[in-house]
Short mmCIF file of C-alpha atoms in Angstrom, two decimals:
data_model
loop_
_atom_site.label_atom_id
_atom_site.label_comp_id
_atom_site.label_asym_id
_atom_site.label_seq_id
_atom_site.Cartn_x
_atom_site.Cartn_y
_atom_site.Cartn_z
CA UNK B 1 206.14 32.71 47.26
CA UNK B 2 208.18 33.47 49.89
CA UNK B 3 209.57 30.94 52.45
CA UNK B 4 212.31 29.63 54.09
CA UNK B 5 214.25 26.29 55.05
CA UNK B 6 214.82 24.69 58.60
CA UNK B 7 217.90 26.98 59.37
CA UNK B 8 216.03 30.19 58.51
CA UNK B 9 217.52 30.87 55.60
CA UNK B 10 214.98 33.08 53.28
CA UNK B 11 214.32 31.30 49.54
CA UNK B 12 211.90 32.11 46.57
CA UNK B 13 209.84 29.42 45.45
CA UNK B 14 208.15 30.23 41.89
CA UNK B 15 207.29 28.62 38.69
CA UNK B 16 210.03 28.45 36.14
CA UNK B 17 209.99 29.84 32.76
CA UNK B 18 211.84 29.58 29.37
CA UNK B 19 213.73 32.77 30.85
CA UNK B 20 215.46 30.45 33.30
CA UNK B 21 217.60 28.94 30.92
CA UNK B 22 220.75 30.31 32.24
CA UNK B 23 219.55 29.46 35.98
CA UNK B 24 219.27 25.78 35.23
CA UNK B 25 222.29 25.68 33.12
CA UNK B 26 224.51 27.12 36.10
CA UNK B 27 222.54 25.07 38.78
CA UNK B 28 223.04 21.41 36.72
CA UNK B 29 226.41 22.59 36.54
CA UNK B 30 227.29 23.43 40.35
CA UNK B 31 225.56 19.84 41.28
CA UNK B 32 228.57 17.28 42.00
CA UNK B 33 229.07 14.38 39.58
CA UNK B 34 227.12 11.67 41.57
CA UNK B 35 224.14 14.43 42.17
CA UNK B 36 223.68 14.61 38.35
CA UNK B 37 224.17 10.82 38.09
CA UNK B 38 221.57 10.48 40.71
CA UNK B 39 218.68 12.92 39.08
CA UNK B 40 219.65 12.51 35.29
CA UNK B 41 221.42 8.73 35.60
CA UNK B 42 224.38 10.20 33.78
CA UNK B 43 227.19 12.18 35.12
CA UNK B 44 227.37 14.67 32.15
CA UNK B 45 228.44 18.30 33.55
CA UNK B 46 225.97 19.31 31.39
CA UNK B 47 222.59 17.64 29.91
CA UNK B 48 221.79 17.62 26.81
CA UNK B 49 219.91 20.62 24.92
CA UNK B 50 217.04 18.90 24.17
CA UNK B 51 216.42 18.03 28.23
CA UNK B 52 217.36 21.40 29.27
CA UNK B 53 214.51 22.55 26.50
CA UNK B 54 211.93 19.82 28.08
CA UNK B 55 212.68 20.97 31.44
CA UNK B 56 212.02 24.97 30.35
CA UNK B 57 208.92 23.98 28.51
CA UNK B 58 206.28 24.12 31.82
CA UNK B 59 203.20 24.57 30.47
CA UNK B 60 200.81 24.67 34.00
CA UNK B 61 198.99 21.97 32.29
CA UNK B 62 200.96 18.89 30.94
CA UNK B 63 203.95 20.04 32.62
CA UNK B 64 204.29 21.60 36.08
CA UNK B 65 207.59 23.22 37.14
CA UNK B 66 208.74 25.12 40.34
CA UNK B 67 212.15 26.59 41.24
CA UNK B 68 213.81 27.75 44.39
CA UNK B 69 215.63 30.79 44.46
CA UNK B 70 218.40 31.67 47.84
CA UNK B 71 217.14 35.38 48.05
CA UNK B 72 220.00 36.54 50.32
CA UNK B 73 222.26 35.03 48.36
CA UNK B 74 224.65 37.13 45.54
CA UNK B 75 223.08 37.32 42.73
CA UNK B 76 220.21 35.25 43.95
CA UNK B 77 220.92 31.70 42.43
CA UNK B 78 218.51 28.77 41.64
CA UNK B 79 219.32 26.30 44.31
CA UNK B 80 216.26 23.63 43.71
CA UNK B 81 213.71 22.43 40.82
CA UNK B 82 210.78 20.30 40.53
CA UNK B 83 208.84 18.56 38.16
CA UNK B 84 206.17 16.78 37.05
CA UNK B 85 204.95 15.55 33.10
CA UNK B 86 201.63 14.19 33.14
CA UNK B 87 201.23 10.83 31.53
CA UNK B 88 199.58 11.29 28.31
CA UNK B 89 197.77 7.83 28.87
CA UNK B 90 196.72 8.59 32.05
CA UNK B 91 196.72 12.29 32.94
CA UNK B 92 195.63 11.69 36.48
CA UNK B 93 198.94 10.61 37.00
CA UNK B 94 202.52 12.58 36.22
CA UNK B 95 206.09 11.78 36.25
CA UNK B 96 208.30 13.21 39.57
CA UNK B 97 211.66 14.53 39.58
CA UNK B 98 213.12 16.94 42.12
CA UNK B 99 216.79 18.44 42.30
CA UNK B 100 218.70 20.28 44.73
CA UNK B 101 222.24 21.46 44.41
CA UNK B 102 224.76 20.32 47.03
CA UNK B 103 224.96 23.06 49.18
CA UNK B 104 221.34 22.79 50.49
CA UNK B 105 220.99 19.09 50.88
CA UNK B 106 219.51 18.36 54.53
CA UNK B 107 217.65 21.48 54.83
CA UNK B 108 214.49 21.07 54.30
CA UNK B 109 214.43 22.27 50.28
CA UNK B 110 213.46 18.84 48.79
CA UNK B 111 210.19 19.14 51.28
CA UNK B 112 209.63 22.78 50.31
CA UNK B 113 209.70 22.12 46.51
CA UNK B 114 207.49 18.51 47.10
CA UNK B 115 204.79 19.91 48.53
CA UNK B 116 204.75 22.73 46.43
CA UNK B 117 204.06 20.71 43.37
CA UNK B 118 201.69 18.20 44.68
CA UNK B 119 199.50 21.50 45.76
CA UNK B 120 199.97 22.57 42.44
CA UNK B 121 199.49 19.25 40.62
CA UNK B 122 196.45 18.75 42.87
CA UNK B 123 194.89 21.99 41.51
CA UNK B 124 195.56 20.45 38.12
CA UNK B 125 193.37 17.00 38.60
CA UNK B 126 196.57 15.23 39.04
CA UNK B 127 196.06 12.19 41.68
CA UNK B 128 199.22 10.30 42.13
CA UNK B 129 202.71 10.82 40.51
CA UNK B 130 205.35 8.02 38.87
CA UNK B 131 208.63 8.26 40.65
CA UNK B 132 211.66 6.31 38.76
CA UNK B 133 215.05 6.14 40.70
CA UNK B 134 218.52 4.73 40.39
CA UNK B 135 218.16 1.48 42.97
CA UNK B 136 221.07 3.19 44.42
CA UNK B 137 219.49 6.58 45.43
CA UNK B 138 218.69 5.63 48.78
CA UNK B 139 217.81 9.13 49.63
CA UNK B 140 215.16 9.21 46.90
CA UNK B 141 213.44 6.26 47.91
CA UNK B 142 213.45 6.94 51.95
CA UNK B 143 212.06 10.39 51.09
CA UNK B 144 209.31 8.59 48.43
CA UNK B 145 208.71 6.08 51.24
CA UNK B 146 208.13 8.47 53.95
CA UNK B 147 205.52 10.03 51.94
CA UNK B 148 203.55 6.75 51.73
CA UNK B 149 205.23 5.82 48.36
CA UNK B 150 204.78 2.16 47.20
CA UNK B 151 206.37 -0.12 44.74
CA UNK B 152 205.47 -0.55 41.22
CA UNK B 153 206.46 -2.39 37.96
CA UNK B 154 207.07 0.28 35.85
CA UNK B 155 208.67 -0.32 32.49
CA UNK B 156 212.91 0.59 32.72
CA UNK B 157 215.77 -1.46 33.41
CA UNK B 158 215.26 -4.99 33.55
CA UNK B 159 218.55 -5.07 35.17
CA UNK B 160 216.98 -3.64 37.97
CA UNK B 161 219.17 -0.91 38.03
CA UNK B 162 216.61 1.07 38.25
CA UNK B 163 213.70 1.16 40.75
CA UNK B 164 209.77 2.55 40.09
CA UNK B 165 207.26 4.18 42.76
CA UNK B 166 203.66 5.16 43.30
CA UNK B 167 202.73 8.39 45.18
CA UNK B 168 199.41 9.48 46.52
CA UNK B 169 199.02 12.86 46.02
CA UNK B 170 196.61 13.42 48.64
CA UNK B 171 197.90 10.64 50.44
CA UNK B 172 201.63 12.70 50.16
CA UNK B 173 199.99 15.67 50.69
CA UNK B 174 198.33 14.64 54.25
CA UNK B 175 201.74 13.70 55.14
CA UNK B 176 203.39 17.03 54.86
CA UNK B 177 201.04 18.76 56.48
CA UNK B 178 200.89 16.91 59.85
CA UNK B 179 204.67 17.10 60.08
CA UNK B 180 205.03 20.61 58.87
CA UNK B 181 208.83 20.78 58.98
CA UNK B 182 210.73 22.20 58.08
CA UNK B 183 208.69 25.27 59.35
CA UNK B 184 208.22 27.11 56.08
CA UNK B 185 206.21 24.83 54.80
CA UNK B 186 202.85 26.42 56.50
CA UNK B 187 203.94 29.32 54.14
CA UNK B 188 203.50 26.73 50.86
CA UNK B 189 200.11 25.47 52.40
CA UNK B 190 199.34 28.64 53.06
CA UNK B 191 200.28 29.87 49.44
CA UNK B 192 197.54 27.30 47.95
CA UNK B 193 195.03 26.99 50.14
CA UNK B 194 194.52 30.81 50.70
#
């Protein structure tokens, strides 16, 4: 689908596929040190193979995976992913993790992407998504907050280096739509809801 962010600037949102490979390899690598450290809690230029392989590996079912592409941009790089993994004990509810390079921080991508998946995980029978963060990643948990995120135990760090959420799909959902900013977002609602 086609969108764009607050500034105007035209982007692609679509579901990845195992054909992305080289995409997410030169998007993880364009994302500063601390970016990485925040979305992967390690600084590695580079994740693993076996993550890069998990995050390829959306199925529409028990994995759920959208990309943003900057269309008027050469050779029209990935700029953005999201994800969810359903819980296998619970598959009302799915793991969160969203990514945007650098460059487009503060424009309205991280929305874009959001409320594309909880549409799509919606459509899916998923009800509320698990959102671990860094305790540091004070931009994660202001955006999970202002979506009606609460706190929750969640196994992890007992250091408490490490900080777990519970978001209300429909709840998140509901959100996004009254605000509807940045203004491409009536594009994604529009996308899903025909």
């Amino acid at each position: 689908m086609h969108t764009v962010l607050e500034d105007g600037e035209a982007v692609c949102l679509r579901t990845i596929r195992p054909g992305d490979e080289a995409r997410m390899r030169e998007g993880i690598a364009k994302m500063s040190p601390q970016s990485r450290y925040l979305r992967f809690f390690s600084g590695a230029r580079t994740p693993p193979d076996w993550v890069i392989e998990r995050l390829l590996d959306a199925d529409g079912d028990r994995h759920l995976a959208w990309g943003a592409i900057a269309t008027d941009a050469p050779g029209e790089p990935a700029i953005g992913a999201v994800h969810v993994f359903r819980e296998e004990d619970d598959p009302q509810c799915a793991e969160f993790s969203v990514a945007i390079l650098d460059a487009w921080h503060g424009r309205g991508l991280g929305k874009l992407l959001t409320a594309t998946i909880l549409l799509d995980a919606q459509e899916e029978g998923i009800e509320a998504f698990h959102v671990d963060t860094l305790a540091e990643n004070r931009r994660a948990i202001e955006f999970t907050l202002s979506l009606g995120g609460k706190a929750q135990a969640r196994d992890g760090a007992p250091d408490g280096t490490t900080s777990g959420w519970m978001l209300d799909v429909a709840g998140a959902l509901a959100v996004l739509k009254e605000e509807c900013d940045p203004p491409g977002i009536a594009a994604v609602f529009a996308a899903f809801e025909g």
